[in-house]
PDB file of C-alpha atoms in Angstrom:
ATOM      1  CA  UNK E   1      -0.100  -0.009  -0.006  1.00 44.00           C
ATOM      2  CA  UNK E   2       1.406   3.397  -0.739  1.00 51.00           C
ATOM      3  CA  UNK E   3       2.021   5.904   1.848  1.00 59.00           C
ATOM      4  CA  UNK E   4      -0.431   8.715   1.263  1.00 64.00           C
ATOM      5  CA  UNK E   5       2.148  11.241   2.843  1.00 77.00           C
ATOM      6  CA  UNK E   6       4.193  10.741  -0.325  1.00 91.00           C
ATOM      7  CA  UNK E   7       3.287  11.850  -4.023  1.00 93.00           C
ATOM      8  CA  UNK E   8       2.113   8.704  -5.910  1.00 94.00           C
ATOM      9  CA  UNK E   9       3.703   9.200  -9.415  1.00 96.00           C
ATOM     10  CA  UNK E  10       2.417   7.138 -12.012  1.00 92.00           C
ATOM     11  CA  UNK E  11       1.487   9.059 -15.426  1.00 92.00           C
ATOM     12  CA  UNK E  12       0.774   7.524 -18.665  1.00 88.00           C
ATOM     13  CA  UNK E  13       4.369   7.883 -20.391  1.00 80.00           C
ATOM     14  CA  UNK E  14       2.568   7.932 -23.623  1.00 82.00           C
ATOM     15  CA  UNK E  15       0.777  10.965 -25.273  1.00 77.00           C
ATOM     16  CA  UNK E  16      -1.063   8.996 -27.689  1.00 73.00           C
ATOM     17  CA  UNK E  17      -0.184   6.152 -29.963  1.00 72.00           C
ATOM     18  CA  UNK E  18      -0.892   5.085 -33.784  1.00 75.00           C
ATOM     19  CA  UNK E  19      -1.024   1.645 -35.131  1.00 71.00           C
ATOM     20  CA  UNK E  20       1.254   1.643 -38.129  1.00 66.00           C
ATOM     21  CA  UNK E  21       1.339  -1.115 -40.782  1.00 68.00           C
ATOM     22  CA  UNK E  22       4.845  -2.969 -40.856  1.00 61.00           C
ATOM     23  CA  UNK E  23       6.196  -0.690 -38.022  1.00 59.00           C
ATOM     24  CA  UNK E  24       3.459  -1.764 -35.452  1.00 65.00           C
ATOM     25  CA  UNK E  25       2.318   0.749 -32.640  1.00 66.00           C
ATOM     26  CA  UNK E  26       4.037   3.957 -32.989  1.00 69.00           C
ATOM     27  CA  UNK E  27       3.791   5.809 -29.490  1.00 73.00           C
ATOM     28  CA  UNK E  28       4.279   9.451 -29.045  1.00 75.00           C
ATOM     29  CA  UNK E  29       5.731   9.952 -25.598  1.00 80.00           C
ATOM     30  CA  UNK E  30       5.660  12.884 -23.153  1.00 87.00           C
ATOM     31  CA  UNK E  31       9.407  12.713 -23.251  1.00 84.00           C
ATOM     32  CA  UNK E  32       9.546  13.296 -27.027  1.00 82.00           C
ATOM     33  CA  UNK E  33       7.024  15.810 -26.632  1.00 89.00           C
ATOM     34  CA  UNK E  34       9.239  17.701 -24.043  1.00 92.00           C
ATOM     35  CA  UNK E  35      12.402  17.295 -26.244  1.00 85.00           C
ATOM     36  CA  UNK E  36      10.516  19.036 -29.260  1.00 88.00           C
ATOM     37  CA  UNK E  37       8.867  21.834 -27.119  1.00 93.00           C
ATOM     38  CA  UNK E  38      12.295  22.743 -25.428  1.00 93.00           C
ATOM     39  CA  UNK E  39      14.031  22.895 -28.996  1.00 87.00           C
ATOM     40  CA  UNK E  40      11.246  24.843 -30.722  1.00 91.00           C
ATOM     41  CA  UNK E  41      10.746  27.428 -27.985  1.00 95.00           C
ATOM     42  CA  UNK E  42      14.729  27.721 -27.714  1.00 93.00           C
ATOM     43  CA  UNK E  43      14.771  28.177 -31.571  1.00 91.00           C
ATOM     44  CA  UNK E  44      12.200  30.925 -31.168  1.00 94.00           C
ATOM     45  CA  UNK E  45      14.133  32.688 -28.464  1.00 96.00           C
ATOM     46  CA  UNK E  46      17.434  32.524 -30.506  1.00 96.00           C
ATOM     47  CA  UNK E  47      15.395  33.760 -33.653  1.00 95.00           C
ATOM     48  CA  UNK E  48      14.407  37.016 -31.524  1.00 96.00           C
ATOM     49  CA  UNK E  49      17.854  37.473 -30.186  1.00 96.00           C
ATOM     50  CA  UNK E  50      19.492  37.209 -33.794  1.00 95.00           C
ATOM     51  CA  UNK E  51      16.922  39.590 -34.980  1.00 95.00           C
ATOM     52  CA  UNK E  52      17.773  42.072 -32.319  1.00 94.00           C
ATOM     53  CA  UNK E  53      21.318  41.826 -33.312  1.00 94.00           C
ATOM     54  CA  UNK E  54      20.995  42.453 -36.852  1.00 94.00           C
ATOM     55  CA  UNK E  55      21.958  38.971 -38.003  1.00 93.00           C
ATOM     56  CA  UNK E  56      20.145  38.193 -41.336  1.00 92.00           C
ATOM     57  CA  UNK E  57      17.167  35.419 -41.458  1.00 91.00           C
ATOM     58  CA  UNK E  58      18.983  33.849 -44.185  1.00 92.00           C
ATOM     59  CA  UNK E  59      21.907  32.882 -41.793  1.00 92.00           C
ATOM     60  CA  UNK E  60      19.383  31.890 -38.916  1.00 92.00           C
ATOM     61  CA  UNK E  61      17.456  29.665 -40.946  1.00 90.00           C
ATOM     62  CA  UNK E  62      19.710  26.371 -41.193  1.00 92.00           C
ATOM     63  CA  UNK E  63      20.482  26.845 -37.342  1.00 92.00           C
ATOM     64  CA  UNK E  64      17.491  24.596 -36.028  1.00 88.00           C
ATOM     65  CA  UNK E  65      18.838  21.646 -38.238  1.00 91.00           C
ATOM     66  CA  UNK E  66      22.285  22.016 -37.020  1.00 92.00           C
ATOM     67  CA  UNK E  67      21.284  22.133 -33.238  1.00 90.00           C
ATOM     68  CA  UNK E  68      18.738  19.356 -33.621  1.00 86.00           C
ATOM     69  CA  UNK E  69      21.127  16.789 -35.324  1.00 90.00           C
ATOM     70  CA  UNK E  70      24.166  17.585 -33.249  1.00 92.00           C
ATOM     71  CA  UNK E  71      22.353  17.159 -29.983  1.00 88.00           C
ATOM     72  CA  UNK E  72      20.766  14.205 -30.910  1.00 87.00           C
ATOM     73  CA  UNK E  73      23.848  12.530 -32.126  1.00 89.00           C
ATOM     74  CA  UNK E  74      26.034  13.772 -29.317  1.00 90.00           C
ATOM     75  CA  UNK E  75      23.550  12.977 -26.479  1.00 88.00           C
ATOM     76  CA  UNK E  76      22.843   9.451 -27.852  1.00 88.00           C
ATOM     77  CA  UNK E  77      26.539   8.818 -28.428  1.00 88.00           C
ATOM     78  CA  UNK E  78      27.322  10.371 -24.969  1.00 86.00           C
ATOM     79  CA  UNK E  79      24.964   7.774 -23.253  1.00 85.00           C
ATOM     80  CA  UNK E  80      26.221   4.665 -25.047  1.00 86.00           C
ATOM     81  CA  UNK E  81      29.896   5.196 -24.931  1.00 85.00           C
ATOM     82  CA  UNK E  82      30.002   6.786 -21.355  1.00 83.00           C
ATOM     83  CA  UNK E  83      27.164   4.759 -19.518  1.00 83.00           C
ATOM     84  CA  UNK E  84      26.948   1.363 -21.655  1.00 83.00           C
ATOM     85  CA  UNK E  85      29.980   0.936 -23.882  1.00 83.00           C
ATOM     86  CA  UNK E  86      29.897  -2.824 -22.937  1.00 82.00           C
ATOM     87  CA  UNK E  87      26.593  -3.337 -24.737  1.00 80.00           C
ATOM     88  CA  UNK E  88      26.425  -0.822 -27.492  1.00 83.00           C
ATOM     89  CA  UNK E  89      30.263  -1.255 -28.642  1.00 83.00           C
ATOM     90  CA  UNK E  90      30.822  -4.981 -28.278  1.00 82.00           C
ATOM     91  CA  UNK E  91      27.850  -6.530 -30.408  1.00 79.00           C
ATOM     92  CA  UNK E  92      26.421  -5.878 -33.781  1.00 83.00           C
ATOM     93  CA  UNK E  93      22.852  -5.611 -32.487  1.00 79.00           C
ATOM     94  CA  UNK E  94      24.201  -3.098 -29.879  1.00 76.00           C
ATOM     95  CA  UNK E  95      25.862  -0.950 -32.611  1.00 81.00           C
ATOM     96  CA  UNK E  96      22.590  -0.721 -34.584  1.00 80.00           C
ATOM     97  CA  UNK E  97      20.684   0.076 -31.537  1.00 79.00           C
ATOM     98  CA  UNK E  98      23.093   2.953 -30.904  1.00 81.00           C
ATOM     99  CA  UNK E  99      22.387   4.509 -34.186  1.00 78.00           C
ATOM    100  CA  UNK E 100      18.470   3.638 -34.579  1.00 77.00           C
ATOM    101  CA  UNK E 101      15.552   4.681 -32.496  1.00 75.00           C
ATOM    102  CA  UNK E 102      14.669   0.986 -32.268  1.00 73.00           C
ATOM    103  CA  UNK E 103      15.149  -1.976 -29.973  1.00 75.00           C
ATOM    104  CA  UNK E 104      15.789  -5.677 -31.020  1.00 71.00           C
ATOM    105  CA  UNK E 105      13.288  -8.174 -29.147  1.00 74.00           C
ATOM    106  CA  UNK E 106      12.249 -11.668 -29.624  1.00 70.00           C
ATOM    107  CA  UNK E 107       9.648 -10.597 -32.197  1.00 73.00           C
ATOM    108  CA  UNK E 108      12.326  -8.738 -34.108  1.00 74.00           C
ATOM    109  CA  UNK E 109      12.878  -5.118 -34.374  1.00 77.00           C
ATOM    110  CA  UNK E 110      10.501  -2.541 -32.471  1.00 72.00           C
ATOM    111  CA  UNK E 111      10.512   1.198 -32.924  1.00 69.00           C
ATOM    112  CA  UNK E 112      10.971   2.691 -29.217  1.00 70.00           C
ATOM    113  CA  UNK E 113      12.791   6.027 -30.045  1.00 68.00           C
ATOM    114  CA  UNK E 114      16.140   6.662 -28.557  1.00 72.00           C
ATOM    115  CA  UNK E 115      16.200   5.265 -24.802  1.00 69.00           C
ATOM    116  CA  UNK E 116      19.177   6.917 -23.330  1.00 74.00           C
ATOM    117  CA  UNK E 117      20.649  10.517 -24.099  1.00 78.00           C
ATOM    118  CA  UNK E 118      23.291  12.020 -21.953  1.00 81.00           C
ATOM    119  CA  UNK E 119      23.455  15.845 -21.413  1.00 83.00           C
ATOM    120  CA  UNK E 120      27.076  15.801 -21.611  1.00 84.00           C
ATOM    121  CA  UNK E 121      27.326  14.067 -24.976  1.00 89.00           C
ATOM    122  CA  UNK E 122      24.634  16.371 -26.002  1.00 88.00           C
ATOM    123  CA  UNK E 123      26.653  19.659 -25.036  1.00 90.00           C
ATOM    124  CA  UNK E 124      29.685  18.289 -26.682  1.00 92.00           C
ATOM    125  CA  UNK E 125      27.625  17.421 -30.043  1.00 92.00           C
ATOM    126  CA  UNK E 126      26.032  20.958 -29.931  1.00 92.00           C
ATOM    127  CA  UNK E 127      29.255  22.844 -29.626  1.00 92.00           C
ATOM    128  CA  UNK E 128      30.617  20.874 -32.678  1.00 95.00           C
ATOM    129  CA  UNK E 129      27.375  21.608 -34.627  1.00 95.00           C
ATOM    130  CA  UNK E 130      27.358  25.224 -33.721  1.00 94.00           C
ATOM    131  CA  UNK E 131      31.099  25.338 -34.794  1.00 95.00           C
ATOM    132  CA  UNK E 132      30.385  24.018 -38.312  1.00 96.00           C
ATOM    133  CA  UNK E 133      27.184  26.211 -38.459  1.00 95.00           C
ATOM    134  CA  UNK E 134      29.264  29.277 -37.776  1.00 95.00           C
ATOM    135  CA  UNK E 135      32.075  28.394 -40.265  1.00 94.00           C
ATOM    136  CA  UNK E 136      29.321  27.975 -42.991  1.00 94.00           C
ATOM    137  CA  UNK E 137      27.463  31.067 -42.169  1.00 94.00           C
ATOM    138  CA  UNK E 138      30.439  33.120 -41.594  1.00 94.00           C
ATOM    139  CA  UNK E 139      29.413  34.097 -38.127  1.00 94.00           C
ATOM    140  CA  UNK E 140      31.387  34.587 -34.987  1.00 95.00           C
ATOM    141  CA  UNK E 141      31.605  31.187 -33.145  1.00 95.00           C
ATOM    142  CA  UNK E 142      31.109  32.768 -29.753  1.00 96.00           C
ATOM    143  CA  UNK E 143      28.235  35.280 -30.804  1.00 96.00           C
ATOM    144  CA  UNK E 144      26.298  32.077 -32.210  1.00 96.00           C
ATOM    145  CA  UNK E 145      27.311  29.984 -29.096  1.00 96.00           C
ATOM    146  CA  UNK E 146      26.492  32.809 -26.351  1.00 97.00           C
ATOM    147  CA  UNK E 147      22.892  33.364 -28.227  1.00 97.00           C
ATOM    148  CA  UNK E 148      22.311  29.558 -27.994  1.00 96.00           C
ATOM    149  CA  UNK E 149      23.398  29.370 -24.374  1.00 97.00           C
ATOM    150  CA  UNK E 150      21.030  32.195 -23.319  1.00 98.00           C
ATOM    151  CA  UNK E 151      17.867  29.675 -24.636  1.00 97.00           C
ATOM    152  CA  UNK E 152      19.689  26.438 -23.412  1.00 95.00           C
ATOM    153  CA  UNK E 153      18.294  26.331 -19.844  1.00 97.00           C
ATOM    154  CA  UNK E 154      14.798  26.276 -20.847  1.00 97.00           C
ATOM    155  CA  UNK E 155      15.586  23.161 -23.156  1.00 94.00           C
ATOM    156  CA  UNK E 156      17.200  21.712 -20.469  1.00 94.00           C
ATOM    157  CA  UNK E 157      14.279  22.255 -18.163  1.00 97.00           C
ATOM    158  CA  UNK E 158      11.776  20.806 -20.656  1.00 96.00           C
ATOM    159  CA  UNK E 159      14.110  17.573 -20.840  1.00 91.00           C
ATOM    160  CA  UNK E 160      14.026  17.024 -17.348  1.00 95.00           C
ATOM    161  CA  UNK E 161      10.302  17.214 -17.177  1.00 96.00           C
ATOM    162  CA  UNK E 162      10.068  14.488 -19.996  1.00 93.00           C
ATOM    163  CA  UNK E 163      12.414  12.472 -17.668  1.00 93.00           C
ATOM    164  CA  UNK E 164       9.875  12.965 -14.916  1.00 95.00           C
ATOM    165  CA  UNK E 165       7.040  11.960 -17.137  1.00 94.00           C
ATOM    166  CA  UNK E 166       9.161   8.858 -17.976  1.00 91.00           C
ATOM    167  CA  UNK E 167       9.912   8.135 -14.193  1.00 93.00           C
ATOM    168  CA  UNK E 168      13.489   7.910 -15.062  1.00 90.00           C
ATOM    169  CA  UNK E 169      16.770   9.272 -13.580  1.00 90.00           C
ATOM    170  CA  UNK E 170      15.110   8.914 -10.117  1.00 95.00           C
ATOM    171  CA  UNK E 171      16.467   9.842  -6.920  1.00 96.00           C
ATOM    172  CA  UNK E 172      17.761   7.846  -3.951  1.00 95.00           C
ATOM    173  CA  UNK E 173      15.507   6.698  -0.999  1.00 95.00           C
ATOM    174  CA  UNK E 174      14.354   9.349   1.262  1.00 95.00           C
ATOM    175  CA  UNK E 175      11.534  10.325   3.627  1.00 92.00           C
ATOM    176  CA  UNK E 176      11.055  14.103   2.807  1.00 94.00           C
ATOM    177  CA  UNK E 177       7.594  15.274   2.657  1.00 92.00           C
ATOM    178  CA  UNK E 178       7.708  16.023  -1.050  1.00 94.00           C
ATOM    179  CA  UNK E 179       9.072  12.359  -2.033  1.00 96.00           C
ATOM    180  CA  UNK E 180       7.886  10.518  -5.060  1.00 96.00           C
ATOM    181  CA  UNK E 181       6.778   6.992  -5.440  1.00 96.00           C
ATOM    182  CA  UNK E 182       7.996   5.687  -8.745  1.00 96.00           C
ATOM    183  CA  UNK E 183       6.396   2.864 -10.239  1.00 94.00           C
ATOM    184  CA  UNK E 184       9.310   1.273 -12.100  1.00 93.00           C
ATOM    185  CA  UNK E 185      11.406  -1.745 -11.468  1.00 91.00           C
ATOM    186  CA  UNK E 186      14.392   0.794 -10.788  1.00 90.00           C
ATOM    187  CA  UNK E 187      12.528   2.236  -7.827  1.00 91.00           C
ATOM    188  CA  UNK E 188      11.884  -1.120  -5.964  1.00 91.00           C
ATOM    189  CA  UNK E 189      13.896  -2.141  -2.827  1.00 91.00           C
ATOM    190  CA  UNK E 190      13.669  -5.674  -2.064  1.00 86.00           C
ATOM    191  CA  UNK E 191      10.504  -5.886  -4.180  1.00 91.00           C
ATOM    192  CA  UNK E 192       8.806  -2.635  -2.304  1.00 93.00           C
ATOM    193  CA  UNK E 193       8.220   0.773  -4.031  1.00 94.00           C
ATOM    194  CA  UNK E 194       9.797   3.271  -1.440  1.00 94.00           C
ATOM    195  CA  UNK E 195       9.721   7.084  -1.787  1.00 95.00           C
ATOM    196  CA  UNK E 196      12.593   8.679  -3.553  1.00 97.00           C
ATOM    197  CA  UNK E 197      13.964  12.311  -4.338  1.00 97.00           C
ATOM    198  CA  UNK E 198      12.319  13.636  -7.503  1.00 97.00           C
ATOM    199  CA  UNK E 199      15.759  14.412  -8.654  1.00 97.00           C
ATOM    200  CA  UNK E 200      14.461  15.393 -12.124  1.00 97.00           C
ATOM    201  CA  UNK E 201      12.145  17.936 -10.835  1.00 97.00           C
ATOM    202  CA  UNK E 202      14.910  19.404  -8.928  1.00 98.00           C
ATOM    203  CA  UNK E 203      16.938  19.882 -11.951  1.00 97.00           C
ATOM    204  CA  UNK E 204      13.929  21.214 -14.116  1.00 98.00           C
ATOM    205  CA  UNK E 205      13.279  23.809 -11.258  1.00 98.00           C
ATOM    206  CA  UNK E 206      17.027  24.790 -11.208  1.00 98.00           C
ATOM    207  CA  UNK E 207      17.296  25.121 -14.841  1.00 98.00           C
ATOM    208  CA  UNK E 208      14.199  27.140 -15.280  1.00 98.00           C
ATOM    209  CA  UNK E 209      15.646  29.668 -12.494  1.00 98.00           C
ATOM    210  CA  UNK E 210      18.924  29.610 -14.556  1.00 98.00           C
ATOM    211  CA  UNK E 211      17.061  30.441 -17.754  1.00 98.00           C
ATOM    212  CA  UNK E 212      15.246  33.590 -16.296  1.00 98.00           C
ATOM    213  CA  UNK E 213      18.375  34.778 -14.455  1.00 98.00           C
ATOM    214  CA  UNK E 214      20.164  34.400 -17.879  1.00 98.00           C
ATOM    215  CA  UNK E 215      17.392  36.310 -19.328  1.00 97.00           C
ATOM    216  CA  UNK E 216      17.843  39.077 -16.676  1.00 97.00           C
ATOM    217  CA  UNK E 217      21.628  39.402 -17.022  1.00 97.00           C
ATOM    218  CA  UNK E 218      21.043  39.771 -20.956  1.00 97.00           C
ATOM    219  CA  UNK E 219      18.573  42.500 -20.655  1.00 95.00           C
ATOM    220  CA  UNK E 220      21.192  44.621 -18.701  1.00 95.00           C
ATOM    221  CA  UNK E 221      24.409  43.278 -20.333  1.00 94.00           C
ATOM    222  CA  UNK E 222      23.681  42.750 -23.999  1.00 94.00           C
ATOM    223  CA  UNK E 223      27.243  43.480 -25.108  1.00 93.00           C
ATOM    224  CA  UNK E 224      28.557  40.370 -23.452  1.00 96.00           C
ATOM    225  CA  UNK E 225      27.237  38.478 -26.158  1.00 96.00           C
ATOM    226  CA  UNK E 226      30.165  37.042 -28.269  1.00 95.00           C
ATOM    227  CA  UNK E 227      32.509  37.446 -25.433  1.00 95.00           C
ATOM    228  CA  UNK E 228      31.746  33.490 -24.347  1.00 96.00           C
ATOM    229  CA  UNK E 229      30.142  34.962 -21.043  1.00 97.00           C
ATOM    230  CA  UNK E 230      26.952  33.718 -21.719  1.00 98.00           C
ATOM    231  CA  UNK E 231      28.211  30.235 -22.647  1.00 97.00           C
ATOM    232  CA  UNK E 232      30.259  30.174 -19.442  1.00 97.00           C
ATOM    233  CA  UNK E 233      27.173  31.110 -17.513  1.00 98.00           C
ATOM    234  CA  UNK E 234      24.921  28.460 -18.985  1.00 97.00           C
ATOM    235  CA  UNK E 235      27.683  25.491 -18.760  1.00 97.00           C
ATOM    236  CA  UNK E 236      28.812  26.601 -15.116  1.00 98.00           C
ATOM    237  CA  UNK E 237      25.238  26.908 -13.457  1.00 98.00           C
ATOM    238  CA  UNK E 238      23.822  23.704 -15.340  1.00 97.00           C
ATOM    239  CA  UNK E 239      26.951  21.033 -14.524  1.00 96.00           C
ATOM    240  CA  UNK E 240      27.855  22.729 -11.232  1.00 98.00           C
ATOM    241  CA  UNK E 241      24.267  21.993 -10.206  1.00 98.00           C
ATOM    242  CA  UNK E 242      24.371  18.661 -11.974  1.00 95.00           C
ATOM    243  CA  UNK E 243      27.465  17.902  -9.861  1.00 96.00           C
ATOM    244  CA  UNK E 244      25.732  18.281  -6.653  1.00 97.00           C
ATOM    245  CA  UNK E 245      22.195  16.687  -7.469  1.00 97.00           C
ATOM    246  CA  UNK E 246      24.015  13.742  -8.274  1.00 95.00           C
ATOM    247  CA  UNK E 247      24.440  13.129  -4.542  1.00 95.00           C
ATOM    248  CA  UNK E 248      20.595  12.595  -4.255  1.00 96.00           C
ATOM    249  CA  UNK E 249      20.400  10.593  -7.417  1.00 94.00           C
ATOM    250  CA  UNK E 250      20.078   6.880  -7.854  1.00 92.00           C
ATOM    251  CA  UNK E 251      23.039   5.464  -9.700  1.00 88.00           C
ATOM    252  CA  UNK E 252      21.829   5.113 -13.499  1.00 79.00           C
ATOM    253  CA  UNK E 253      24.349   2.043 -14.487  1.00 77.00           C
ATOM    254  CA  UNK E 254      25.679  -0.817 -12.316  1.00 71.00           C
ATOM    255  CA  UNK E 255      29.272   0.268 -12.439  1.00 75.00           C
ATOM    256  CA  UNK E 256      28.401   3.597 -10.385  1.00 79.00           C
ATOM    257  CA  UNK E 257      27.702   1.591  -7.303  1.00 80.00           C
ATOM    258  CA  UNK E 258      30.379   2.054  -4.703  1.00 79.00           C
ATOM    259  CA  UNK E 259      31.811   5.201  -6.574  1.00 83.00           C
ATOM    260  CA  UNK E 260      32.613   8.105  -4.453  1.00 86.00           C
ATOM    261  CA  UNK E 261      31.864  10.327  -7.401  1.00 89.00           C
ATOM    262  CA  UNK E 262      29.394   8.828 -10.196  1.00 90.00           C
ATOM    263  CA  UNK E 263      29.918   9.162 -14.128  1.00 88.00           C
ATOM    264  CA  UNK E 264      27.628  12.397 -14.356  1.00 87.00           C
ATOM    265  CA  UNK E 265      29.885  14.066 -11.741  1.00 93.00           C
ATOM    266  CA  UNK E 266      33.174  13.076 -13.143  1.00 93.00           C
ATOM    267  CA  UNK E 267      31.928  14.421 -16.559  1.00 91.00           C
ATOM    268  CA  UNK E 268      30.824  17.377 -15.079  1.00 95.00           C
ATOM    269  CA  UNK E 269      34.110  18.559 -13.588  1.00 96.00           C
ATOM    270  CA  UNK E 270      35.826  19.257 -16.752  1.00 96.00           C
ATOM    271  CA  UNK E 271      32.718  21.309 -17.986  1.00 95.00           C
ATOM    272  CA  UNK E 272      32.729  23.555 -14.836  1.00 97.00           C
ATOM    273  CA  UNK E 273      36.298  24.207 -15.086  1.00 97.00           C
ATOM    274  CA  UNK E 274      36.137  25.424 -18.695  1.00 97.00           C
ATOM    275  CA  UNK E 275      32.823  27.402 -18.349  1.00 97.00           C
ATOM    276  CA  UNK E 276      34.262  29.271 -15.315  1.00 97.00           C
ATOM    277  CA  UNK E 277      37.165  30.421 -17.386  1.00 97.00           C
ATOM    278  CA  UNK E 278      34.718  31.132 -20.280  1.00 97.00           C
ATOM    279  CA  UNK E 279      32.951  33.441 -17.898  1.00 96.00           C
ATOM    280  CA  UNK E 280      35.763  35.074 -16.478  1.00 96.00           C
ATOM    281  CA  UNK E 281      37.423  35.463 -19.828  1.00 95.00           C
ATOM    282  CA  UNK E 282      33.931  36.991 -21.234  1.00 94.00           C
ATOM    283  CA  UNK E 283      33.852  39.489 -18.465  1.00 92.00           C
ATOM    284  CA  UNK E 284      37.294  40.591 -18.684  1.00 91.00           C
ATOM    285  CA  UNK E 285      37.098  41.264 -22.459  1.00 82.00           C
ATOM    286  CA  UNK E 286      34.109  43.381 -21.918  1.00 69.00           C
ATOM    287  CA  UNK E 287      35.874  45.474 -18.999  1.00 64.00           C
ATOM    288  CA  UNK E 288      39.090  45.792 -21.173  1.00 65.00           C
ATOM    289  CA  UNK E 289      36.838  47.076 -24.100  1.00 65.00           C
ATOM    290  CA  UNK E 290      35.026  49.685 -21.994  1.00 59.00           C
ATOM    291  CA  UNK E 291      38.371  50.772 -20.496  1.00 61.00           C
ATOM    292  CA  UNK E 292      39.959  51.308 -23.872  1.00 60.00           C
ATOM    293  CA  UNK E 293      36.969  53.416 -25.142  1.00 56.00           C
TER     294      UNK E 293
END
């Protein structure tokens, strides 16, 4: 019996499903929807920023494609390589599952969408995609990256809400009043569902706050765009919070058990260091520019 003192969390992970010939049932999940919402809203925010900065529409138009593809590829490869290399890199089926949004079952291949995306890989993929985009469009890399960084925390917020709807990336066992009862095998302890930290919700709330704070800074310091400051701010706040929230997360893969710092924390450390330098460098560049005027 579920303790009524805690939040009983068991939403339907599917928004709707369609029975498709050959492919079988094609399900549209909340997780996929939140990814799309995050990317589309981010796209619209950056479009508005580009217009305010006088960047022509024809240079902006290809940006969504570069972002979507690079994030998807980076996040997928990041999960497979960082968290489950033993499965995805050592078998033919695993290799194809790494590339295709499908899973091989006893009945054959089944469309499932990509089950497993890593934010660290997505960040690396996005930066590479933006580097290619800026070269092709002849725009300053840091101008492009800083604009994307202003919108990115909102996209991260949407992704974590998607994780919450999927009841994945759950927290450790706790008895805090706002604990969630997640109805998944991962949430079981000795066959019993126990209350856990809603770690996905913690991250979602933090990222939404970082987004609005970033907008507030931009409203007062527009000239910091192009200095790497907003890139630094975005990556520093997100991955610093990610480092600390991992302490209340359940391990995502078996090899993390017993580790002092898990894989997410180890991967976050270099991101935080690089981002702190980017913020410092961007701010100093602005100060030097103002001093030389």
